[in-house]
Coordinates of C-alpha atoms and ligand atoms in Angstrom, one line a residue:
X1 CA 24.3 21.8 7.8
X2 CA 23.7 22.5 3.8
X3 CA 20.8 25.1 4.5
X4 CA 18.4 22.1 3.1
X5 CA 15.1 20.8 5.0
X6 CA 14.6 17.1 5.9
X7 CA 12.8 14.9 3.3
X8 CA 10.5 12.6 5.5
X9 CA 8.9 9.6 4.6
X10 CA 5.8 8.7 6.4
X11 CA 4.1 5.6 6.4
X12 CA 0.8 6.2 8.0
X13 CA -0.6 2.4 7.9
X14 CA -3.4 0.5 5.3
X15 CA -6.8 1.9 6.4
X16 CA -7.6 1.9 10.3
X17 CA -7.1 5.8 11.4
X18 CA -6.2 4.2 14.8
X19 CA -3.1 2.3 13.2
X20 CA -0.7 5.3 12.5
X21 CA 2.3 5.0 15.0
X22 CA 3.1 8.0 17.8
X23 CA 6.1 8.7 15.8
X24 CA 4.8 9.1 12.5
X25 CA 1.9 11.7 14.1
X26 CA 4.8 13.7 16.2
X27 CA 6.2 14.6 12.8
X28 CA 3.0 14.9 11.0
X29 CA 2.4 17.6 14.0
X30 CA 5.5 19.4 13.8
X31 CA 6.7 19.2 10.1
X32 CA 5.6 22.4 8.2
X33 CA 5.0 21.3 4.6
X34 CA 2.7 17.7 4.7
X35 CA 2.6 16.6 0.8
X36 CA -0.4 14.0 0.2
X37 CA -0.5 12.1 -2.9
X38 CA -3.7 11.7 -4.8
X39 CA -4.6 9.6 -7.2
X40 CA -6.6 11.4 -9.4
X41 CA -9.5 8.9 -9.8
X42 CA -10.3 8.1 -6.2
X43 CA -10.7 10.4 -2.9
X44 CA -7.1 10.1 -0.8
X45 CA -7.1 7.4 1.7
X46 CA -3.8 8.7 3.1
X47 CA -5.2 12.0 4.0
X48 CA -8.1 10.5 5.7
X49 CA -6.0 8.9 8.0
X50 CA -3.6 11.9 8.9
X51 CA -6.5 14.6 8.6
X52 CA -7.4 15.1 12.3
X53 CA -3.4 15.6 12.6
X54 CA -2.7 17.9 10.6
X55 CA -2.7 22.0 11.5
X56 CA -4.2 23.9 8.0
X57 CA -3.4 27.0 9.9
X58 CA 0.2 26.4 10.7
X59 CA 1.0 23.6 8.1
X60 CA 0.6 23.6 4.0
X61 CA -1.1 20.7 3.0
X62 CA 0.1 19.7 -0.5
X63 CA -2.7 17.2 -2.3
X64 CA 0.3 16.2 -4.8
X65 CA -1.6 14.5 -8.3
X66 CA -0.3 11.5 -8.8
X67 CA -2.4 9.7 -11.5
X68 CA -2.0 5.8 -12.0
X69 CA -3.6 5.7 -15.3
X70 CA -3.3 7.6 -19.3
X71 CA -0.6 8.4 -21.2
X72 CA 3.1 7.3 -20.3
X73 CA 4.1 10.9 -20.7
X74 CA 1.8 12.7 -18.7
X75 CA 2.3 10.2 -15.5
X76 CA 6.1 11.1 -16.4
X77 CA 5.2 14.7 -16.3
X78 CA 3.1 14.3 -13.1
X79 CA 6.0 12.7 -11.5
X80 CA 8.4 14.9 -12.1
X81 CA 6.3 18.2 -11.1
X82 CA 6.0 16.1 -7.7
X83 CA 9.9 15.9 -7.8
X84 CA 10.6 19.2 -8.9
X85 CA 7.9 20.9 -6.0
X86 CA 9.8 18.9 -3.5
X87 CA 12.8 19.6 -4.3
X88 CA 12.1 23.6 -4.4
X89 CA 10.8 23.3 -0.7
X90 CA 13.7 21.1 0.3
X91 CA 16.0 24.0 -1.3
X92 CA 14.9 27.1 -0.1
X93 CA 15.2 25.1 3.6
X94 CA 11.5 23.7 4.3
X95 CA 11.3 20.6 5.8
X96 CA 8.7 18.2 4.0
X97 CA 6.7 15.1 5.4
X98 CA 5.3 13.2 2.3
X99 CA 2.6 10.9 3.6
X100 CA 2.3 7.5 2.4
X101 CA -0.8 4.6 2.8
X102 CA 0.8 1.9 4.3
X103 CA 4.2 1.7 4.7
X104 CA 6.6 4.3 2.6
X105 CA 9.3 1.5 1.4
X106 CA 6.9 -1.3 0.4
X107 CA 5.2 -0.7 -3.4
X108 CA 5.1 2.9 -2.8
X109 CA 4.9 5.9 -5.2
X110 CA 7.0 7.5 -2.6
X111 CA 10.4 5.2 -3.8
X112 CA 9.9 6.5 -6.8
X113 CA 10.0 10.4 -5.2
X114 CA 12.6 9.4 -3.0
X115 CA 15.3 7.8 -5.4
X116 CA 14.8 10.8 -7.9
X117 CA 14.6 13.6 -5.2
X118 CA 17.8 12.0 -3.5
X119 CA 19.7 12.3 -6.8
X120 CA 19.0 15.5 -7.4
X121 CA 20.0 16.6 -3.6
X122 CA 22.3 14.4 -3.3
X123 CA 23.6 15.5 0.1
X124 CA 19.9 15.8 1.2
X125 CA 18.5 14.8 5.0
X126 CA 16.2 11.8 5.1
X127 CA 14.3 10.2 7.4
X128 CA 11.9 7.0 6.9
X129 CA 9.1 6.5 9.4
X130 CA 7.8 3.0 8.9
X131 CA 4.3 1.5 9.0
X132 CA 2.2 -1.0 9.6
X133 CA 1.4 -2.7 5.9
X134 CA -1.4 -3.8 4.2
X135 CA -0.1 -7.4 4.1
X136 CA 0.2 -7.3 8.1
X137 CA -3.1 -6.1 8.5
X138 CA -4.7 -8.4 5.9
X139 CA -3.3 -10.9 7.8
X140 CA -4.6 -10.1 10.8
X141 CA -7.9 -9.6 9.3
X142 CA -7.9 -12.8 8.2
X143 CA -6.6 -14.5 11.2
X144 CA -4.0 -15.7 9.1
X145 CA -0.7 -16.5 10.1
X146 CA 1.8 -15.7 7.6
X147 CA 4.7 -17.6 8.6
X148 CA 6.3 -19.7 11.7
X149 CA 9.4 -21.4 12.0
X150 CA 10.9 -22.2 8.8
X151 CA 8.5 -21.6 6.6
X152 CA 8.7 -18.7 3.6
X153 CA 6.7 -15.9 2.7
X154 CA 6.3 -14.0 -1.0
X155 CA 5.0 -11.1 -2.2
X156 CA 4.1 -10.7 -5.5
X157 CA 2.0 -8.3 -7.6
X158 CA -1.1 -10.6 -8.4
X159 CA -0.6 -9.8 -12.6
X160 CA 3.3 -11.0 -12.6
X161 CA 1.8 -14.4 -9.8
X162 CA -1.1 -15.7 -11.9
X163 CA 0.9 -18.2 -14.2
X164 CA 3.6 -18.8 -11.7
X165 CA 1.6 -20.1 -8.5
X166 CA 2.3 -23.5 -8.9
X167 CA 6.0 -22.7 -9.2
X168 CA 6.0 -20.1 -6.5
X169 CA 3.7 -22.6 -4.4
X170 CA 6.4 -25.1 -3.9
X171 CA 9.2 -22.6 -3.5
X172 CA 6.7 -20.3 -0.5
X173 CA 4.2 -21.7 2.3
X174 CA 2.7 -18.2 2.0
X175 CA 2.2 -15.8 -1.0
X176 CA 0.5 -12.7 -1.0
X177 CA -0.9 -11.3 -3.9
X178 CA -1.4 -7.7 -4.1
X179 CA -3.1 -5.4 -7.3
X180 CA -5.1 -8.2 -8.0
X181 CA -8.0 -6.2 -9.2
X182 CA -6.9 -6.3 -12.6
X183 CA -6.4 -9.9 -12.5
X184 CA -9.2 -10.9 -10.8
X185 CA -10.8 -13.5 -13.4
X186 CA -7.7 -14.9 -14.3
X187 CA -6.7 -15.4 -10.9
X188 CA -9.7 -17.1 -9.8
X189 CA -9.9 -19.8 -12.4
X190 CA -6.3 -20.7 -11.9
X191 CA -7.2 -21.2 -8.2
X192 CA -10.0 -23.3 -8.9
X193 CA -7.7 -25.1 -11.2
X194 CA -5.7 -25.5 -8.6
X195 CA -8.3 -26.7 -6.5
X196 CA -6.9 -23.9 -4.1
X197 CA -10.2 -22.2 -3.7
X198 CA -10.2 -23.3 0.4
X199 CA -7.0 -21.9 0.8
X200 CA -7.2 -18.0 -0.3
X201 CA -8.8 -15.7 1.3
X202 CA -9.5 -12.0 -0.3
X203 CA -9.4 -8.8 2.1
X204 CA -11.2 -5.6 0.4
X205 CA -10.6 -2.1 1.5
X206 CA -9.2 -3.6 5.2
X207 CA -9.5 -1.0 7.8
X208 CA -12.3 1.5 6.4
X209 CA -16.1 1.5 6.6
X210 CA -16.4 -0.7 3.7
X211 CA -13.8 -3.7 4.2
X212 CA -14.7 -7.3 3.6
X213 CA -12.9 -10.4 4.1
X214 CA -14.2 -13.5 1.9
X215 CA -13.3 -16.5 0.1
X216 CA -11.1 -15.4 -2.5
X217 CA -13.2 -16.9 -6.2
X218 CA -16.2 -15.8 -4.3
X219 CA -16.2 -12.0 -6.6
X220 CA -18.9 -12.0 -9.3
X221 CA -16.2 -10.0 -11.5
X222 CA -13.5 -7.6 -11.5
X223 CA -15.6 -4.8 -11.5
X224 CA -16.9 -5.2 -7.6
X225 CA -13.8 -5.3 -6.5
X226 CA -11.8 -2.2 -4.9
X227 CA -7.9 -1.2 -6.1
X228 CA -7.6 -2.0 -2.2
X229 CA -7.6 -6.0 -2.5
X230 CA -5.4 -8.4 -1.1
X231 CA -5.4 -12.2 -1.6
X232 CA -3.7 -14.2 1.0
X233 CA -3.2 -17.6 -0.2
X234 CA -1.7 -21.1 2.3
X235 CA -0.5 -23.8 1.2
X236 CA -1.0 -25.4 4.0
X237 CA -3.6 -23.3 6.2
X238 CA -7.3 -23.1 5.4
X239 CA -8.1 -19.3 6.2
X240 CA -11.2 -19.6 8.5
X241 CA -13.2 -16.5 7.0
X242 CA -15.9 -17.4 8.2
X243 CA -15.0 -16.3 11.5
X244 CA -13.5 -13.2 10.3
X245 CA -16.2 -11.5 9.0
X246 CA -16.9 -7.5 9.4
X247 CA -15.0 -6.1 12.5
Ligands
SAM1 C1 0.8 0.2 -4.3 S1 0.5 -1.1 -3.1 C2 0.7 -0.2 -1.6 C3 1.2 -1.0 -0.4 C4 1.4 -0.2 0.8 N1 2.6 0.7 0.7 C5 1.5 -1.0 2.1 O1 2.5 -1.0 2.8 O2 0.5 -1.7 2.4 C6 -1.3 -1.2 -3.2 C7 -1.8 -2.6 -2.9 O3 -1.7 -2.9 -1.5 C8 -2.8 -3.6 -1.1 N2 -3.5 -2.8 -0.1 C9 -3.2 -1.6 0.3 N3 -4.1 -1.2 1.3 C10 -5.0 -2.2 1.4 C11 -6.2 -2.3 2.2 N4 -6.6 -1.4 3.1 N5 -6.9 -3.5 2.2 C12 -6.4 -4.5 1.3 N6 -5.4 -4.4 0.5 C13 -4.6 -3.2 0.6 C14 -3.7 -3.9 -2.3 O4 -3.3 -5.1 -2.9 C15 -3.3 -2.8 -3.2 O5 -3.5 -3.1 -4.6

């Protein structure tokens, strides 16, 4: 025992209130500090989900800023007050559930939280509580499979994919393009370059009120799509999305 709380890492799935795992709600219920990060430029997805979990009157909730866009510095600073507030709790023997959408390992701001919290408190507690992803529920949306037998499966943020497909297309039967909102255009013509347009299929805001599931160059632009948007692209499969439509 160093006198320290626990740092815990809780994933607490993509969207769907109803996909958050037992254990991930046991220590939502019983850990005293919850610290929810919010983006400062849209309403917090995470604390949607673990709202009717949480106890205001026997818990702190911590909405912890964490902008994604301005100045290099002041996303440094917000970083680092995140760090520094966790860290104080942690000290002075508070145990601290920091919720994350999705799961807490998998292009999370939590890593980020984590590595620099863990080497301050070096000989700190943690414990990772992991989730359902967006890429598993996309899939499933999607009625996608993702892979079987031997075939491969990539990740990749859409901005670093768009000139590569080809490449990453014969290397992976599967790849799954996340943050492509900023991409969008550029993505789309180089699918229907491709003549790929058949086989990618684009999941928006999966799991809440709003979700769609569509042929992939079917956006007008950019601009009507959410930060929440996946694209699923086969190389072999045609995603039937017709079929999928609104659940
Ligand atoms: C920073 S990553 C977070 C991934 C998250 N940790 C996970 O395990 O799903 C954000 C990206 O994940 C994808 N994403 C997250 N939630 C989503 C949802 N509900 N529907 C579609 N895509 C989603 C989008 O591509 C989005 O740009």
């Amino acid at each position: 025992m160093n006198g320290m709380g626990t740092l815990y890492g809780v994933g607490v799935g993509p969207g769907d209130p109803d996909l958050i795992t037992l254990k991930a709600v046991r220590v939502l219920r019983r850990v005293p500090i919850i610290l929810i990060p919010q983006s400062t430029d849209r309403p917090s997805v995470a604390l949607s989900i673990v709202q009717r979990w949480l106890r205001p009157v026997r818990q702190q909730i911590v909405m912890q800023p964490y902008p994604m866009r301005g100045a290099a510095s002041e996303l440094e600073q917000a970083r680092l007050d995140g760090v520094f507030r966790v860290c104080s709790f942690l000290q002075t023997g508070s145990t601290v559930a920091c919720v994350t959408e999705g799961d807490p390992l998998l292009y999370s701001t939590f890593i980020d939280l984590l590595e620099r919290v863990s080497d301050t408190l070096p000989d700190l507690s943690v414990e990772i509580i992991p989730a359902v992803s967006s890429i598993t529920a996309c899939a499933a949306a999607a009625r996608l499979p993702l892979a079987r037998g031997r075939e491969r499966i990539a990740v990749v943020p859409a901005e670093d994919a768009v000139e590569e497909l080809e490449t990453l297309l014969q290397r992976f039967e599967t790849i799954v393009l996340i943050k492509v909102r900023r991409v969008y255009e550029r993505l789309r013509e180089r699918l229907q370059s491709l003549q790929l347009e058949r086989h990618a299929v684009l999941i928006q805001q999966w799991g809440r009120p709003d979700e769609r599931i569509l042929p992939a160059c079917e956006m007008r632009s950019a601009e009507d799509l959410s930060y929440f948007s996946t694209v699923l692209l086969s190389k072999h499969r045609t995603p039937e999305v017709a079929r999928c439509g609104v659940r």
